[in-house]
CSV table of C-alpha atoms in Angstrom, one decimal:
chain,number,residue,atom,x,y,z
A,1,MET,CA,-16.2,1.7,16.6
A,2,GLN,CA,-17.8,4.5,14.5
A,3,VAL,CA,-15.7,5.9,11.7
A,4,ILE,CA,-16.1,8.5,8.9
A,5,LEU,CA,-15.2,7.0,5.5
A,6,LEU,CA,-12.7,9.0,3.5
A,7,GLU,CA,-13.4,7.0,0.3
A,8,ARG,CA,-16.0,4.6,-1.0
A,9,ILE,CA,-15.5,1.1,0.4
A,10,GLY,CA,-17.5,-1.8,-0.9
A,11,ARG,CA,-20.2,-3.1,1.4
A,12,LEU,CA,-19.4,-0.3,4.0
A,13,GLY,CA,-20.5,2.9,2.3
A,14,GLN,CA,-19.6,6.0,0.4
A,15,MET,CA,-17.2,8.8,1.2
A,16,GLY,CA,-18.5,10.8,4.2
A,17,ASP,CA,-20.7,8.0,5.6
A,18,VAL,CA,-20.5,7.4,9.3
A,19,VAL,CA,-20.4,3.6,9.8
A,20,THR,CA,-19.9,1.2,12.7
A,21,VAL,CA,-17.1,-1.3,12.2
A,22,LYS,CA,-15.2,-3.8,14.4
A,23,ASP,CA,-12.5,-2.2,16.4
A,24,GLY,CA,-9.8,-4.4,14.9
A,25,PHE,CA,-10.8,-3.6,11.4
A,26,ALA,CA,-10.7,0.1,12.1
A,27,ARG,CA,-7.4,0.0,14.0
A,28,ASN,CA,-5.6,-2.5,11.7
A,29,TYR,CA,-6.9,-1.4,8.3
A,30,LEU,CA,-9.1,1.7,7.9
A,31,LEU,CA,-7.3,4.1,10.1
A,32,PRO,CA,-3.7,3.3,9.2
A,33,GLN,CA,-4.5,3.2,5.5
A,34,GLY,CA,-6.1,6.6,5.7
A,35,LYS,CA,-9.4,5.3,4.5
A,36,ALA,CA,-11.4,6.6,7.5
A,37,LEU,CA,-11.3,8.8,10.6
A,38,ARG,CA,-12.7,8.1,14.1
A,39,ALA,CA,-16.2,9.6,14.2
A,40,THR,CA,-15.5,12.4,16.7
A,41,GLU,CA,-17.0,15.9,16.6
A,42,ALA,CA,-13.6,17.4,15.7
A,43,ASN,CA,-13.1,14.9,12.8
A,44,ARG,CA,-16.6,15.5,11.5
A,45,LYS,CA,-15.8,19.2,11.2
A,46,ARG,CA,-12.4,18.5,9.7
A,47,PHE,CA,-14.0,16.2,7.1
A,48,GLU,CA,-16.6,18.8,6.1
A,49,ARG,CA,-13.8,21.4,5.7
A,50,GLU,CA,-11.7,19.0,3.5
A,51,ARG,CA,-14.6,17.3,1.7
A,52,THR,CA,-14.3,19.1,-1.6
A,53,GLN,CA,-10.5,18.5,-1.7
A,54,LEU,CA,-11.0,14.8,-0.9
A,55,GLU,CA,-13.7,14.4,-3.6
A,56,ALA,CA,-11.3,16.0,-6.1
A,57,GLN,CA,-8.5,13.7,-5.1
A,58,ASP,CA,-10.8,10.7,-5.3
A,59,LEU,CA,-11.9,11.7,-8.8
A,60,GLU,CA,-8.3,12.1,-10.0
A,61,LEU,CA,-7.3,8.7,-8.5
A,62,LYS,CA,-10.3,7.1,-10.2
A,63,SER,CA,-9.4,8.5,-13.6
A,64,GLU,CA,-5.8,7.3,-13.2
A,65,ALA,CA,-7.1,3.9,-12.2
A,66,GLN,CA,-9.3,3.7,-15.3
A,67,VAL,CA,-6.4,4.4,-17.6
A,68,VAL,CA,-4.4,1.5,-16.0
A,69,SER,CA,-7.5,-0.7,-16.0
A,70,THR,CA,-8.0,-0.5,-19.8
A,71,LYS,CA,-4.5,-1.9,-20.2
A,72,LEU,CA,-4.7,-4.4,-17.4
A,73,ASP,CA,-8.2,-5.8,-17.9
A,74,GLY,CA,-8.2,-9.3,-19.4
A,75,LYS,CA,-4.4,-9.8,-19.1
A,76,SER,CA,-2.9,-13.2,-18.1
A,77,PHE,CA,0.1,-13.7,-15.8
A,78,VAL,CA,2.0,-16.9,-15.3
A,79,VAL,CA,2.9,-18.3,-11.8
A,80,ILE,CA,5.2,-21.4,-11.9
A,81,ARG,CA,4.6,-23.8,-9.0
A,82,GLN,CA,5.4,-27.4,-8.1
A,83,ALA,CA,2.4,-29.7,-8.0
A,84,GLY,CA,1.4,-33.3,-7.7
A,85,ASP,CA,0.0,-35.6,-10.4
A,86,THR,CA,-3.5,-34.6,-9.5
A,87,GLY,CA,-2.8,-30.9,-10.0
A,88,GLN,CA,-2.7,-30.0,-6.3
A,89,LEU,CA,0.0,-27.5,-5.5
A,90,TYR,CA,2.6,-28.0,-2.8
A,91,GLY,CA,1.4,-25.0,-0.9
A,92,SER,CA,-0.7,-22.2,-2.4
A,93,VAL,CA,-0.5,-19.1,-4.5
A,94,SER,CA,-0.8,-16.0,-2.2
A,95,THR,CA,-1.8,-12.4,-2.9
A,96,ARG,CA,1.9,-11.6,-2.6
A,97,ASP,CA,2.8,-14.1,-5.4
A,98,ILE,CA,0.1,-12.6,-7.6
A,99,ALA,CA,1.2,-9.0,-6.9
A,100,ALA,CA,4.7,-10.0,-7.8
A,101,ALA,CA,3.6,-11.7,-11.1
A,102,VAL,CA,1.5,-8.7,-12.1
A,103,THR,CA,4.3,-6.2,-11.2
A,104,GLU,CA,6.8,-8.3,-13.3
A,105,GLY,CA,4.3,-8.1,-16.1
A,106,GLY,CA,4.7,-4.3,-16.1
A,107,PHE,CA,1.9,-3.1,-13.7
A,108,SER,CA,2.8,-1.9,-10.3
A,109,ILE,CA,0.4,-3.2,-7.7
A,110,GLU,CA,0.5,-4.1,-4.0
A,111,ARG,CA,-0.7,-7.4,-2.5
A,112,ARG,CA,-3.6,-5.6,-0.7
A,113,GLN,CA,-5.1,-4.7,-4.1
A,114,VAL,CA,-5.4,-8.4,-5.1
A,115,MET,CA,-9.0,-9.5,-4.5
A,116,LEU,CA,-8.5,-13.2,-3.8
A,117,ASP,CA,-11.7,-14.9,-2.4
A,118,ARG,CA,-9.8,-18.1,-1.5
A,119,PRO,CA,-6.2,-19.3,-1.8
A,120,ILE,CA,-5.2,-20.9,-5.1
A,121,LYS,CA,-4.2,-24.5,-4.5
A,122,THR,CA,-4.5,-26.1,-7.9
A,123,LEU,CA,-2.9,-25.8,-11.4
A,124,GLY,CA,-5.0,-24.1,-14.0
A,125,LEU,CA,-6.4,-20.7,-15.0
A,126,HIS,CA,-7.8,-18.6,-12.1
A,127,GLU,CA,-9.7,-15.4,-12.7
A,128,LEU,CA,-9.7,-12.6,-10.1
A,129,ARG,CA,-10.0,-8.9,-9.6
A,130,ILE,CA,-7.4,-6.2,-9.0
A,131,SER,CA,-8.6,-3.2,-6.9
A,132,LEU,CA,-7.0,-0.2,-8.5
A,133,HIS,CA,-9.7,2.0,-7.0
A,134,ALA,CA,-12.9,1.3,-5.0
A,135,GLU,CA,-14.9,1.7,-8.3
A,136,VAL,CA,-12.3,0.3,-10.7
A,137,GLN,CA,-11.5,-3.4,-10.5
A,138,PRO,CA,-10.3,-5.0,-13.7
A,139,ARG,CA,-10.2,-8.8,-14.0
A,140,VAL,CA,-7.0,-10.7,-14.7
A,141,THR,CA,-6.2,-14.4,-15.2
A,142,ILE,CA,-3.5,-16.2,-13.1
A,143,ASN,CA,-2.1,-19.1,-15.1
A,144,VAL,CA,-0.7,-21.5,-12.5
A,145,ALA,CA,1.5,-24.2,-14.1
A,146,ARG,CA,4.6,-26.4,-13.5
A,147,SER,CA,6.6,-24.9,-16.4
A,148,PRO,CA,6.4,-22.1,-18.9
A,149,ASP,CA,5.6,-24.8,-21.6
A,150,GLU,CA,2.7,-26.1,-19.5
A,151,ALA,CA,1.5,-22.5,-19.0
A,152,ALA,CA,1.5,-22.0,-22.8
A,153,ARG,CA,-0.5,-25.2,-23.3
A,154,GLN,CA,-3.0,-24.2,-20.6
A,155,ALA,CA,-3.4,-20.7,-22.2
A,156,ARG,CA,-4.3,-22.4,-25.5
A,157,GLY,CA,-7.1,-24.3,-23.7
A,158,GLU,CA,-5.4,-27.8,-23.5
A,159,ASP,CA,-6.4,-29.9,-20.5
A,160,ILE,CA,-3.0,-30.5,-18.8
A,161,SER,CA,-4.3,-32.9,-16.2
A,162,ARG,CA,-5.9,-35.2,-18.8
A,163,ALA,CA,-2.9,-35.0,-21.1
A,164,MET,CA,-0.7,-36.1,-18.3
A,165,THR,CA,-3.0,-38.9,-17.3
A,166,GLU,CA,-3.0,-40.3,-20.9
A,167,ALA,CA,0.8,-40.1,-21.0
A,168,GLU,CA,1.0,-41.9,-17.7
A,169,GLU,CA,-1.4,-44.6,-19.0
A,170,ASP,CA,0.8,-45.1,-22.1
A,171,ALA,CA,3.9,-45.4,-20.0
A,172,GLU,CA,2.3,-47.8,-17.6
A,173,ALA,CA,1.1,-50.0,-20.5
A,174,ALA,CA,4.6,-50.0,-22.0
A,175,ARG,CA,6.1,-50.9,-18.6
A,176,ILE,CA,3.6,-53.9,-18.2
A,177,THR,CA,4.4,-55.1,-21.8
A,178,ALA,CA,8.2,-54.9,-21.1
A,179,ALA,CA,7.8,-56.7,-17.8
A,180,ALA,CA,5.8,-59.5,-19.4
A,181,LEU,CA,8.5,-60.0,-22.0
A,182,PHE,CA,11.2,-60.7,-19.4
A,183,GLU,CA,9.0,-63.1,-17.4
A,184,GLU,CA,9.7,-66.7,-17.9
A,185,GLY,CA,7.2,-68.4,-20.0
A,186,ALA,CA,6.0,-65.2,-21.7
A,187,PRO,CA,3.6,-65.9,-24.5
A,188,ALA,CA,5.5,-66.5,-27.8
A,189,GLU,CA,2.9,-64.4,-29.7
A,190,LEU,CA,3.6,-61.4,-27.4
A,191,VAL,CA,7.3,-61.6,-27.9
A,192,GLU,CA,6.9,-61.9,-31.6
A,193,GLU,CA,4.4,-59.0,-31.7
A,194,THR,CA,6.8,-56.8,-29.7
A,195,GLU,CA,9.8,-57.7,-31.9
A,196,ALA,CA,7.7,-57.0,-35.0
A,197,GLN,CA,6.7,-53.5,-33.6
A,198,GLU,CA,10.4,-52.7,-32.9
A,199,GLU,CA,11.4,-53.7,-36.5
A,200,THR,CA,8.6,-51.6,-38.1
A,201,GLY,CA,9.3,-48.7,-35.6
A,202,ALA,CA,5.7,-48.8,-34.3
């Protein structure tokens, strides 16, 4: 389907360009969102009549977006999710989740403005863009963690996955030592060493 673009759309073209797009993309996104018109003769004439007004509106929207962008760019937002020991999430963080987190942080955005190349399925810091305008796309960081405390540690640059692995290793070593103590015929030096550690508080 051929359409006339009513605003600049990345990879497609500038305002006023006549481009060919898939029918589904035009019907489901461009036309209902008011981003394009069907490329009919009547619509071409209508566009030319309204072009100056559309360009003025676009300029106004762009300047508003730039004001918000200066405040939003570089900000970090926390999303709390359950995850396994390896850091894999049970599910994923969607554009809706990100839009909700950014909105809770004081910036009103919609899910369609979140530029997510692929779903977020792991704990950690994930950088992405928010499309405030076709030409204004500030970057934000989504801090995905199991708890607010873990999010704070991640924000400071601590490696949560490695810290957890070390803690698990310590716990496993303590469990093995304890199990060895209760086995019959445990080495006397191991029992004495453990008792000595308990007395000194080591």
